[in-house]
Amino acid sequence: MANYLVQRLIQTILILFGIAAITFLLLYLVPADPAVQIAGRSATAQTVANIRRELGLDQPLATQFLRYLGGLIHGDLGRSYAQKTEVMTLIAARIPATITLMVAGIAAELAIGVTLGVIAAVRRNTLLDRIVMIASFTTISAPQFLVALLLLYVFAATLGWFPMSGFGSPAHVVLPALTLGILGAGWYARIVRSTMIDVLNQDYVRTAKAKGVAPLRVVLRHALPNALLPVVAMIGIDIGQFMAGLVVVEAVFGWPGIGQLAWQAIQQVDIPIIMGVTLVSALAIVIGNLLADLIAPFIDPRIRLR
Amino acid sequence: MIVEAVTAPVLSVQDLWVEARTPNGLRPILEDVSFTLAPRETLCLAGESGSGKSVTSLAIMRLLPKSSLRVARGSIQLSGRDLLSLSEAEMRKVRGGDVAMIFQEPMTSLNPVMTIGAQMSEAIRIHQGVGEQEALARSKDMLDAVHITDPARRLRQYPHELSGGMRQRVMIGMALSCRPKVLIADEPTTALDVRVQAQILRLMRELSADFGTSTILITHDMGVVAEMADRVVMMKTGRIVETSPVDDIFLCPKAAYTRELLSAVPRLGERKGTDGPPVLSAEREPVQKDAAAPVLVVRDLNVSFQQPGSLLGPRPAPVQAVKDVSFSIPAGQTLGLVGESGSGKSTTGKAIANLIPWTGDILVGGRSIRNLSTRELKAVRRKVQMIFQDPYASLDPRMSVGALIAEPLAIHGIGSRREREERVAQVLQQVRLSPDHRTRYPHEFSGGQRQRICIARALILEPELIIADESVAALDVSVRAQVLDLMLELQESLGLAYLFISHDMAIIERMSHAVAVMRYGRIVEIGSRREVFENPREVYTRELMDAVPIPDPTFARSKRRQGLLVSDEAI
């Protein structure tokens, strides 16, 4: 187990450096010049050149990259061009809000998705199953901002149950979490439905019925745990999608997380922040996958970590 | 059997009809099935696939898949209660309580994510109304009763930590834990190795006597029928063709179908006193090949599998699947390779077909196939062809039969389009299929016909050696006999040599000139068929033969009396 964790740690570090390199190169290819953005449209060429020198942007690409990596090793993500603050400080301040939203969003997506998937599988080929499947397809296809606006219209503007935007109370988290969760719930409903149908046809489910186990217990105790493994693996992969959704949802609901930070940084071509947020997201995805892999042996005793 | 008239039956099935919902309306699956089960009796439902044996058992449990099957009429009485009129809640008390069931696949019949203890105690808690601790204690006693060592530890283990035989013991223990009146066992030993089968059958006999359980045993194996049954219900395509005491079934069968089935069963010891397989083409002189020149020589063959390692730390030691295996097969002869699962027999076959990496030496037609270039290897591959176990999975469902059979010619770049078509027609006739069949698709054929197509595909390259890996294991008895006869005829007319891999001692005896017995990756005994079968040197070989159920009830009883069966040590 310790050996396994050490391996995964080494993998994680390699992945983060790979991502740092790729992001760095991609940002270099962006046609916008950060120095021009900072100086403003009316600045002279001299001012722009000064800013460029100040930020080290006049150095060759390799030098810039090595300097950045050197910082990374010491945990230094650089300084924001626009906000003149350490990127690390900016991100750290916003991480709690984002984690709150992620946990709530994932909880919402699992609760809705797994429940609907199980119901659809048990009642397969009935009207109920069809309705669940059509609904899941609709939510998968719906753009996130649209879902957000609909939820806001119904539950905030019309019914007034939840605040329109902001941060602070548990009520604030409901609508953004639902928006994030509804999209994923459609996916999970479909995955759970198909694995559950498969599991319900397994010999051991027949054994359970032949023992006289009641139907609800057959589904929840004998079948469901066997159907959850692909779901857990999916959560690890899904975190990437989830992070992308965060940018939109945090913007719509005015949620002060790193999604919003990224959104502002992209508009200002604030490369250190974009790099920082990208690395933090990559780290989140890697950690998500690691957690999924660590949970797997508890769900299925046949899995051994090596 | 006279007892029957006096005692009331435990279970009585009368005039049972089951229908399947098909796109073309309802179609009967079971027609007019009636039988009774006396107290303490073992009744065998015997028949080939599609005969309706399993549907009958699921109908009794009321576990027929609702979407596709339903009981149309009839009655099922358990000690005078009509099971078909019970509510679902009442029926749940019957399931696992009064009527318990064991299934064919011990590997998949236990829940992989629940401990043995959780699964066994569940039935006891449901039916005996005791608490968790008491249920676990009773589960432990049941594991003792089915002769599982260290039961306390087993209760905490998961199914994958037990062998197939042990899992089937757990299933039996679980089924009998609530002292059911009736035990239904659906092919309980079909998936097990022959020595484990012998143990499980003996255990079932012992426990049903101890517990006073009546047993319905579903099986396709007439040997198992002879060993276990008091009475036999013979079924064919959803109907009962004969119900007789076990002795009558084997000594004076009433139905023509029973006679046919029995004549198709190869019996161990049948070929005693002969040197080779039976000669089927009496009118033709068998092709004589130069027996001095072996088609295949295998020297010190070793195969090992590397287990997936980790990034750091030492690589795990490779698993040696085949160790120092050497043998040769003369032209036109058959070497039977027999062994239990995991003995390395299939791996040996795959190595010879060069499908997996190996070390040692393999000579085909006197020429080593080591270090051959891709092109040279292709020429060798022509001479060695393979037929696999599952004729359903080994034919691409989207290719026509003609294309499937001609594909090897295309791969080897042999012949023009017309020549290939002629050759396909020719091999189809050789395997007793019509040349018209080549435009059809695999799903239109039965299992036996598909295996003929597989043989045709192997034949089209005019090989000298065919590796047949469990090629008839998936087929019904009567079809199996036909395919085996076809293989013998082809050997006679074409001078083919076979490496015939099987777990079935009786089939090996029928097909082989020479026999090699494998265990733990090594050949433990090799010799002419006559030597190995009539005078085995190894205890293991003798155990394999003794464990085979003999389709003769008088012999089975005398064997049981003499205690000739294999020891009960955990396998």
Short mmCIF file of C-alpha atoms in Angstrom, two decimals, chain B residues 13-412:
data_model
loop_
_atom_site.label_atom_id
_atom_site.label_comp_id
_atom_site.label_asym_id
_atom_site.label_seq_id
_atom_site.Cartn_x
_atom_site.Cartn_y
_atom_site.Cartn_z
CA VAL B 13 -46.02 -31.24 -10.61
CA GLN B 14 -49.13 -31.84 -12.68
CA ASP B 15 -49.84 -30.95 -16.27
CA LEU B 16 -47.44 -27.99 -16.28
CA TRP B 17 -47.36 -25.80 -19.38
CA VAL B 18 -44.95 -22.90 -19.71
CA GLU B 19 -45.14 -20.44 -22.58
CA ALA B 20 -42.57 -18.07 -24.01
CA ARG B 21 -43.50 -14.66 -25.34
CA THR B 22 -41.98 -14.35 -28.80
CA PRO B 23 -42.47 -11.73 -31.50
CA ASN B 24 -44.75 -14.25 -33.20
CA GLY B 25 -46.96 -14.77 -30.16
CA LEU B 26 -46.89 -17.33 -27.39
CA ARG B 27 -44.91 -20.50 -27.94
CA PRO B 28 -45.00 -23.46 -25.55
CA ILE B 29 -41.65 -24.21 -23.87
CA LEU B 30 -42.91 -26.89 -21.50
CA GLU B 31 -45.81 -29.10 -22.51
CA ASP B 32 -47.76 -31.27 -20.15
CA VAL B 33 -44.97 -31.93 -17.66
CA SER B 34 -46.04 -34.12 -14.73
CA PHE B 35 -43.98 -35.89 -12.10
CA THR B 36 -43.89 -36.49 -8.37
CA LEU B 37 -41.07 -36.47 -5.86
CA ALA B 38 -41.27 -38.91 -2.95
CA PRO B 39 -39.78 -38.20 0.50
CA ARG B 40 -36.01 -38.79 0.56
CA GLU B 41 -36.02 -39.60 -3.12
CA THR B 42 -33.49 -38.34 -5.67
CA LEU B 43 -35.19 -37.66 -8.96
CA CYS B 44 -33.08 -36.79 -11.99
CA LEU B 45 -34.38 -34.52 -14.71
CA ALA B 46 -32.19 -35.56 -17.63
CA GLY B 47 -31.99 -34.32 -21.18
CA GLU B 48 -29.99 -32.25 -23.63
CA SER B 49 -29.97 -28.46 -23.90
CA GLY B 50 -33.36 -27.01 -24.74
CA SER B 51 -35.20 -29.93 -23.16
CA GLY B 52 -36.81 -27.70 -20.52
CA LYS B 53 -35.12 -29.12 -17.41
CA SER B 54 -34.02 -25.75 -16.05
CA VAL B 55 -37.30 -24.06 -16.96
CA THR B 56 -39.09 -26.74 -14.94
CA SER B 57 -36.96 -26.00 -11.88
CA LEU B 58 -37.38 -22.23 -12.21
CA ALA B 59 -41.15 -22.72 -12.59
CA ILE B 60 -41.21 -24.63 -9.28
CA MET B 61 -39.32 -21.76 -7.61
CA ARG B 62 -41.54 -19.26 -9.44
CA LEU B 63 -38.39 -17.54 -10.66
CA LEU B 64 -39.16 -17.61 -14.39
CA PRO B 65 -38.13 -14.32 -16.03
CA LYS B 66 -41.46 -12.47 -16.06
CA SER B 67 -40.81 -10.60 -19.26
CA SER B 68 -40.34 -13.70 -21.39
CA LEU B 69 -41.84 -16.80 -19.74
CA ARG B 70 -45.06 -17.61 -17.91
CA VAL B 71 -46.85 -20.62 -16.53
CA ALA B 72 -49.88 -21.16 -18.76
CA ARG B 73 -51.51 -23.87 -16.69
CA GLY B 74 -50.88 -26.78 -14.41
CA SER B 75 -50.31 -27.14 -10.70
CA ILE B 76 -47.26 -27.42 -8.46
CA GLN B 77 -48.07 -28.87 -5.03
CA LEU B 78 -45.57 -28.81 -2.19
CA SER B 79 -46.82 -31.06 0.63
CA GLY B 80 -50.35 -30.34 -0.53
CA ARG B 81 -49.92 -26.53 -0.89
CA ASP B 82 -50.42 -25.10 -4.34
CA LEU B 83 -47.31 -22.99 -4.98
CA LEU B 84 -48.81 -21.28 -8.01
CA SER B 85 -51.59 -19.68 -5.94
CA LEU B 86 -49.34 -18.32 -3.16
CA SER B 87 -48.78 -14.59 -2.79
CA GLU B 88 -45.30 -13.30 -3.58
CA ALA B 89 -44.58 -12.80 0.16
CA GLU B 90 -45.66 -16.37 0.97
CA MET B 91 -43.60 -17.66 -1.93
CA ARG B 92 -40.50 -15.94 -0.52
CA LYS B 93 -40.88 -18.05 2.61
CA VAL B 94 -40.93 -21.16 0.43
CA ARG B 95 -37.81 -20.12 -1.49
CA GLY B 96 -34.76 -21.03 0.52
CA GLY B 97 -37.00 -22.30 3.33
CA ASP B 98 -38.97 -25.27 1.99
CA VAL B 99 -37.37 -25.48 -1.44
CA ALA B 100 -33.70 -24.58 -1.87
CA MET B 101 -31.66 -24.45 -5.01
CA ILE B 102 -28.05 -24.92 -6.14
CA PHE B 103 -26.89 -23.70 -9.52
CA GLN B 104 -24.39 -24.74 -12.15
CA GLU B 105 -21.76 -22.05 -11.94
CA PRO B 106 -20.21 -21.89 -8.47
CA MET B 107 -17.92 -19.15 -9.80
CA THR B 108 -20.76 -16.71 -10.46
CA SER B 109 -23.51 -17.92 -8.14
CA LEU B 110 -22.08 -16.25 -5.06
CA ASN B 111 -22.05 -12.48 -4.67
CA PRO B 112 -18.45 -11.31 -5.20
CA VAL B 113 -18.70 -8.33 -2.85
CA MET B 114 -20.28 -10.11 0.14
CA THR B 115 -18.45 -12.37 2.58
CA ILE B 116 -19.33 -16.05 2.73
CA GLY B 117 -20.64 -15.46 6.25
CA ALA B 118 -22.94 -12.62 5.17
CA GLN B 119 -24.39 -14.71 2.35
CA MET B 120 -24.88 -17.88 4.36
CA SER B 121 -26.31 -16.21 7.46
CA GLU B 122 -28.76 -14.18 5.37
CA ALA B 123 -30.89 -17.20 4.46
CA ILE B 124 -30.86 -18.42 8.07
CA ARG B 125 -31.93 -15.01 9.39
CA ILE B 126 -34.75 -14.78 6.86
CA HIS B 127 -36.19 -18.23 7.43
CA GLN B 128 -35.35 -19.14 11.01
CA GLY B 129 -35.92 -15.77 12.63
CA VAL B 130 -32.65 -15.77 14.57
CA GLY B 131 -30.20 -12.94 15.22
CA GLU B 132 -26.97 -12.30 13.38
CA GLN B 133 -24.68 -14.04 15.88
CA GLU B 134 -26.80 -17.17 16.01
CA ALA B 135 -27.10 -17.20 12.21
CA LEU B 136 -23.32 -16.96 11.84
CA ALA B 137 -22.84 -19.78 14.34
CA ARG B 138 -25.25 -21.96 12.36
CA SER B 139 -23.46 -21.01 9.11
CA LYS B 140 -20.24 -22.22 10.69
CA ASP B 141 -21.87 -25.54 11.57
CA MET B 142 -23.07 -25.88 7.97
CA LEU B 143 -19.56 -25.25 6.62
CA ASP B 144 -18.44 -28.04 8.93
CA ALA B 145 -21.17 -30.27 7.56
CA VAL B 146 -19.99 -29.71 3.97
CA HIS B 147 -16.42 -30.57 5.07
CA ILE B 148 -14.84 -27.16 4.72
CA THR B 149 -11.78 -26.77 6.89
CA ASP B 150 -11.32 -23.76 9.17
CA PRO B 151 -14.94 -22.59 8.84
CA ALA B 152 -14.54 -19.59 11.13
CA ARG B 153 -12.00 -18.07 8.76
CA ARG B 154 -14.04 -18.97 5.67
CA LEU B 155 -17.00 -16.99 6.98
CA ARG B 156 -14.90 -13.82 6.76
CA GLN B 157 -13.57 -14.61 3.28
CA TYR B 158 -14.96 -13.53 -0.07
CA PRO B 159 -15.96 -16.00 -2.82
CA HIS B 160 -12.89 -15.27 -4.98
CA GLU B 161 -10.68 -16.58 -2.18
CA LEU B 162 -12.21 -20.08 -2.47
CA SER B 163 -11.77 -22.71 -5.17
CA GLY B 164 -14.67 -23.77 -7.41
CA GLY B 165 -15.26 -26.97 -5.44
CA MET B 166 -15.30 -25.08 -2.16
CA ARG B 167 -17.73 -22.53 -3.53
CA GLN B 168 -20.08 -25.29 -4.57
CA ARG B 169 -19.80 -26.74 -1.04
CA VAL B 170 -20.73 -23.30 0.30
CA MET B 171 -23.74 -23.26 -2.06
CA ILE B 172 -24.81 -26.68 -0.80
CA GLY B 173 -24.33 -25.63 2.81
CA MET B 174 -26.33 -22.47 2.21
CA ALA B 175 -29.11 -24.39 0.47
CA LEU B 176 -29.40 -26.98 3.24
CA SER B 177 -28.98 -24.52 6.14
CA CYS B 178 -32.74 -24.07 6.55
CA ARG B 179 -33.48 -27.80 6.30
CA PRO B 180 -35.52 -27.59 3.10
CA LYS B 181 -37.95 -30.36 2.18
CA VAL B 182 -36.79 -30.21 -1.42
CA LEU B 183 -33.38 -29.42 -2.85
CA ILE B 184 -33.20 -28.55 -6.53
CA ALA B 185 -29.68 -28.89 -7.95
CA ASP B 186 -29.32 -27.57 -11.50
CA GLU B 187 -26.22 -29.13 -13.11
CA PRO B 188 -24.33 -28.72 -9.81
CA THR B 189 -21.12 -30.37 -10.98
CA THR B 190 -20.99 -29.54 -14.69
CA ALA B 191 -18.50 -26.72 -14.24
CA LEU B 192 -16.22 -28.70 -11.91
CA ASP B 193 -13.21 -30.91 -12.49
CA VAL B 194 -13.93 -34.61 -12.45
CA ARG B 195 -12.34 -35.39 -9.07
CA VAL B 196 -14.13 -32.44 -7.46
CA GLN B 197 -17.35 -33.59 -9.13
CA ALA B 198 -16.99 -36.99 -7.48
CA GLN B 199 -16.55 -35.33 -4.08
CA ILE B 200 -19.52 -33.00 -4.52
CA LEU B 201 -21.81 -35.81 -5.68
CA ARG B 202 -20.83 -37.89 -2.69
CA LEU B 203 -21.39 -34.94 -0.37
CA MET B 204 -24.86 -34.36 -1.82
CA ARG B 205 -25.76 -38.02 -1.34
CA GLU B 206 -24.48 -38.01 2.23
CA LEU B 207 -26.22 -34.79 3.24
CA SER B 208 -29.58 -35.49 1.63
CA ALA B 209 -29.59 -38.78 3.57
CA ASP B 210 -28.61 -37.02 6.83
CA PHE B 211 -31.09 -34.19 6.41
CA GLY B 212 -33.86 -36.33 4.92
CA THR B 213 -34.08 -33.99 1.93
CA SER B 214 -35.75 -34.95 -1.33
CA THR B 215 -33.63 -33.95 -4.30
CA ILE B 216 -34.37 -32.94 -7.86
CA LEU B 217 -31.10 -33.22 -9.75
CA ILE B 218 -30.94 -31.66 -13.18
CA THR B 219 -28.18 -33.01 -15.39
CA HIS B 220 -27.23 -33.78 -18.97
CA ASP B 221 -24.62 -36.32 -17.86
CA MET B 222 -25.88 -39.90 -17.92
CA GLY B 223 -22.96 -40.91 -15.70
CA VAL B 224 -24.18 -38.54 -13.00
CA VAL B 225 -27.71 -39.90 -13.47
CA ALA B 226 -26.47 -43.47 -12.91
CA GLU B 227 -24.58 -42.48 -9.76
CA MET B 228 -27.26 -40.36 -8.14
CA ALA B 229 -30.81 -41.11 -9.26
CA ASP B 230 -33.53 -43.25 -7.74
CA ARG B 231 -35.86 -42.37 -10.59
CA VAL B 232 -35.29 -40.54 -13.85
CA VAL B 233 -37.46 -38.15 -15.86
CA MET B 234 -36.12 -38.00 -19.43
CA MET B 235 -36.99 -34.77 -21.19
CA LYS B 236 -36.75 -33.65 -24.79
CA THR B 237 -37.82 -30.29 -26.26
CA GLY B 238 -40.12 -29.43 -23.36
CA ARG B 239 -41.81 -32.79 -23.02
CA ILE B 240 -41.28 -35.81 -20.82
CA VAL B 241 -40.45 -38.80 -22.99
CA GLU B 242 -40.01 -41.31 -20.21
CA THR B 243 -40.22 -41.61 -16.41
CA SER B 244 -38.60 -44.77 -15.03
CA PRO B 245 -36.59 -46.11 -12.13
CA VAL B 246 -32.88 -45.62 -12.77
CA ASP B 247 -32.13 -49.28 -13.48
CA ASP B 248 -34.84 -49.42 -16.14
CA ILE B 249 -33.50 -46.32 -17.88
CA PHE B 250 -30.14 -47.98 -18.40
CA LEU B 251 -31.20 -51.63 -18.75
CA CYS B 252 -34.52 -51.49 -20.61
CA PRO B 253 -35.17 -47.91 -21.77
CA LYS B 254 -38.73 -47.44 -23.05
CA ALA B 255 -38.34 -44.33 -25.19
CA ALA B 256 -36.38 -44.41 -28.44
CA TYR B 257 -34.80 -41.09 -27.43
CA THR B 258 -33.36 -42.58 -24.23
CA ARG B 259 -31.81 -45.40 -26.24
CA GLU B 260 -30.32 -42.94 -28.75
CA LEU B 261 -28.87 -40.77 -26.02
CA LEU B 262 -27.35 -43.72 -24.18
CA SER B 263 -25.75 -45.08 -27.31
CA ALA B 264 -24.14 -41.71 -27.97
CA VAL B 265 -22.43 -41.58 -24.56
CA PRO B 266 -18.82 -42.72 -24.73
CA ARG B 267 -18.07 -45.04 -21.84
CA LEU B 268 -14.74 -45.22 -20.12
CA GLY B 269 -13.21 -48.63 -20.74
CA GLU B 270 -15.16 -49.13 -23.97
CA ARG B 271 -12.03 -49.36 -26.10
CA LYS B 272 -10.29 -51.81 -23.82
CA GLY B 273 -8.01 -54.22 -25.68
CA THR B 274 -7.61 -52.08 -28.81
CA ASP B 275 -4.72 -49.86 -29.88
CA GLY B 276 -6.40 -47.00 -31.69
CA PRO B 277 -9.71 -45.29 -32.21
CA PRO B 278 -12.48 -47.23 -33.99
CA VAL B 279 -12.18 -47.50 -37.78
CA LEU B 280 -15.35 -46.01 -39.19
CA SER B 281 -14.86 -46.30 -42.94
CA ALA B 282 -14.89 -50.05 -43.37
CA GLU B 283 -14.90 -50.07 -47.16
CA ARG B 284 -11.91 -47.79 -47.57
CA GLU B 285 -8.34 -48.59 -46.72
CA PRO B 286 -7.21 -45.92 -44.25
CA VAL B 287 -4.47 -43.62 -45.54
CA GLN B 288 -1.17 -44.92 -44.24
CA LYS B 289 1.42 -42.29 -43.52
CA ASP B 290 5.00 -42.88 -42.65
CA ALA B 291 4.71 -43.27 -38.92
CA ALA B 292 8.47 -42.98 -38.50
CA ALA B 293 8.35 -39.28 -39.41
CA PRO B 294 6.46 -37.42 -36.69
CA VAL B 295 4.49 -34.35 -37.79
CA LEU B 296 5.13 -32.72 -34.49
CA VAL B 297 7.96 -32.97 -32.01
CA VAL B 298 7.90 -30.89 -28.84
CA ARG B 299 11.05 -30.69 -26.76
CA ASP B 300 11.29 -29.14 -23.30
CA LEU B 301 8.48 -26.74 -23.96
CA ASN B 302 8.15 -24.04 -21.30
CA VAL B 303 5.61 -21.27 -21.10
CA SER B 304 5.52 -18.66 -18.39
CA PHE B 305 3.28 -15.68 -17.89
CA GLN B 306 4.67 -12.43 -16.53
CA GLN B 307 2.35 -11.00 -13.93
CA PRO B 308 1.75 -7.26 -14.16
CA GLY B 309 4.43 -5.63 -12.05
CA SER B 310 4.65 -2.29 -10.33
CA LEU B 311 6.68 0.76 -11.26
CA LEU B 312 8.99 0.28 -8.28
CA GLY B 313 10.18 -2.76 -6.44
CA PRO B 314 11.02 -6.23 -7.72
CA ARG B 315 9.10 -7.76 -10.62
CA PRO B 316 6.86 -10.56 -9.40
CA ALA B 317 8.07 -14.04 -10.31
CA PRO B 318 6.50 -15.26 -13.57
CA VAL B 319 3.90 -18.03 -13.38
CA GLN B 320 5.13 -21.21 -15.02
CA ALA B 321 2.12 -22.55 -16.90
CA VAL B 322 3.95 -25.28 -18.85
CA LYS B 323 7.10 -26.95 -17.56
CA ASP B 324 9.49 -29.11 -19.61
CA VAL B 325 6.83 -30.70 -21.77
CA SER B 326 8.13 -33.11 -24.45
CA PHE B 327 6.22 -35.39 -26.80
CA SER B 328 5.85 -36.24 -30.46
CA ILE B 329 2.89 -37.05 -32.67
CA PRO B 330 3.36 -39.45 -35.60
CA ALA B 331 1.66 -38.57 -38.88
CA GLY B 332 -2.00 -39.60 -39.00
CA GLN B 333 -2.25 -40.31 -35.27
CA THR B 334 -3.85 -38.66 -32.29
CA LEU B 335 -2.25 -37.66 -29.03
CA GLY B 336 -4.85 -37.08 -26.33
CA LEU B 337 -3.82 -34.39 -23.86
CA VAL B 338 -5.87 -34.74 -20.70
CA GLY B 339 -5.86 -32.86 -17.42
CA GLU B 340 -7.95 -30.80 -15.02
CA SER B 341 -8.46 -27.06 -15.32
CA GLY B 342 -5.23 -25.17 -14.77
CA SER B 343 -3.08 -28.15 -15.76
CA GLY B 344 -1.57 -26.25 -18.71
CA LYS B 345 -3.10 -28.35 -21.48
CA SER B 346 -4.67 -25.45 -23.38
CA THR B 347 -1.54 -23.35 -22.94
CA THR B 348 0.49 -26.17 -24.48
CA GLY B 349 -1.86 -26.17 -27.48
CA LYS B 350 -1.61 -22.42 -27.91
CA ALA B 351 2.18 -22.51 -27.70
CA ILE B 352 2.35 -25.15 -30.43
CA ALA B 353 0.10 -23.01 -32.61
CA ASN B 354 2.60 -20.23 -31.85
CA LEU B 355 -0.09 -17.98 -30.42
CA ILE B 356 1.86 -17.22 -27.23
CA PRO B 357 5.59 -16.87 -26.45
CA TRP B 358 7.39 -20.08 -25.45
CA THR B 359 10.86 -21.51 -24.95
CA GLY B 360 12.21 -24.93 -25.81
CA ASP B 361 11.81 -26.37 -29.27
CA ILE B 362 8.89 -27.25 -31.51
CA LEU B 363 9.51 -29.15 -34.76
CA VAL B 364 6.81 -29.29 -37.40
CA GLY B 365 7.50 -31.83 -40.14
CA GLY B 366 11.05 -32.19 -38.82
CA ARG B 367 11.78 -28.47 -38.98
CA SER B 368 12.24 -26.28 -35.93
CA ILE B 369 9.89 -23.29 -35.87
CA ARG B 370 12.18 -21.32 -33.61
CA ASN B 371 13.65 -18.16 -35.07
CA LEU B 372 11.73 -18.44 -38.32
CA SER B 373 11.03 -15.33 -40.36
CA THR B 374 7.42 -14.20 -40.60
CA ARG B 375 7.13 -15.63 -44.11
CA GLU B 376 8.63 -18.99 -43.19
CA LEU B 377 6.38 -19.14 -40.17
CA LYS B 378 3.35 -18.62 -42.36
CA ALA B 379 4.24 -21.71 -44.35
CA VAL B 380 4.48 -23.71 -41.11
CA ARG B 381 1.18 -22.34 -39.87
CA ARG B 382 -0.49 -23.88 -42.90
CA LYS B 383 0.43 -27.27 -41.59
CA VAL B 384 -0.89 -26.71 -38.07
CA GLN B 385 -4.46 -25.55 -37.62
CA MET B 386 -6.59 -25.11 -34.54
CA ILE B 387 -10.22 -25.70 -33.55
CA PHE B 388 -11.48 -24.04 -30.39
CA GLN B 389 -13.98 -24.88 -27.71
CA ASP B 390 -16.82 -22.47 -28.31
CA PRO B 391 -18.25 -22.68 -31.83
CA TYR B 392 -20.51 -19.72 -31.02
CA ALA B 393 -17.70 -17.33 -30.15
CA SER B 394 -15.10 -18.45 -32.69
CA LEU B 395 -17.03 -17.50 -35.83
CA ASP B 396 -17.42 -13.82 -36.75
CA PRO B 397 -21.21 -13.31 -36.84
CA ARG B 398 -20.96 -10.74 -39.64
CA MET B 399 -19.14 -12.96 -42.13
CA SER B 400 -20.86 -15.50 -44.36
CA VAL B 401 -19.89 -19.12 -43.92
CA GLY B 402 -18.19 -19.11 -47.33
CA ALA B 403 -16.10 -16.06 -46.42
CA LEU B 404 -15.23 -17.53 -43.02
CA ILE B 405 -14.00 -20.78 -44.52
CA ALA B 406 -12.15 -19.10 -47.40
CA GLU B 407 -10.43 -16.55 -45.19
CA PRO B 408 -7.36 -18.72 -44.46
CA LEU B 409 -6.82 -19.08 -48.23
CA ALA B 410 -6.93 -15.32 -48.62
CA ILE B 411 -4.50 -14.85 -45.72
CA HIS B 412 -2.07 -17.31 -47.25
#
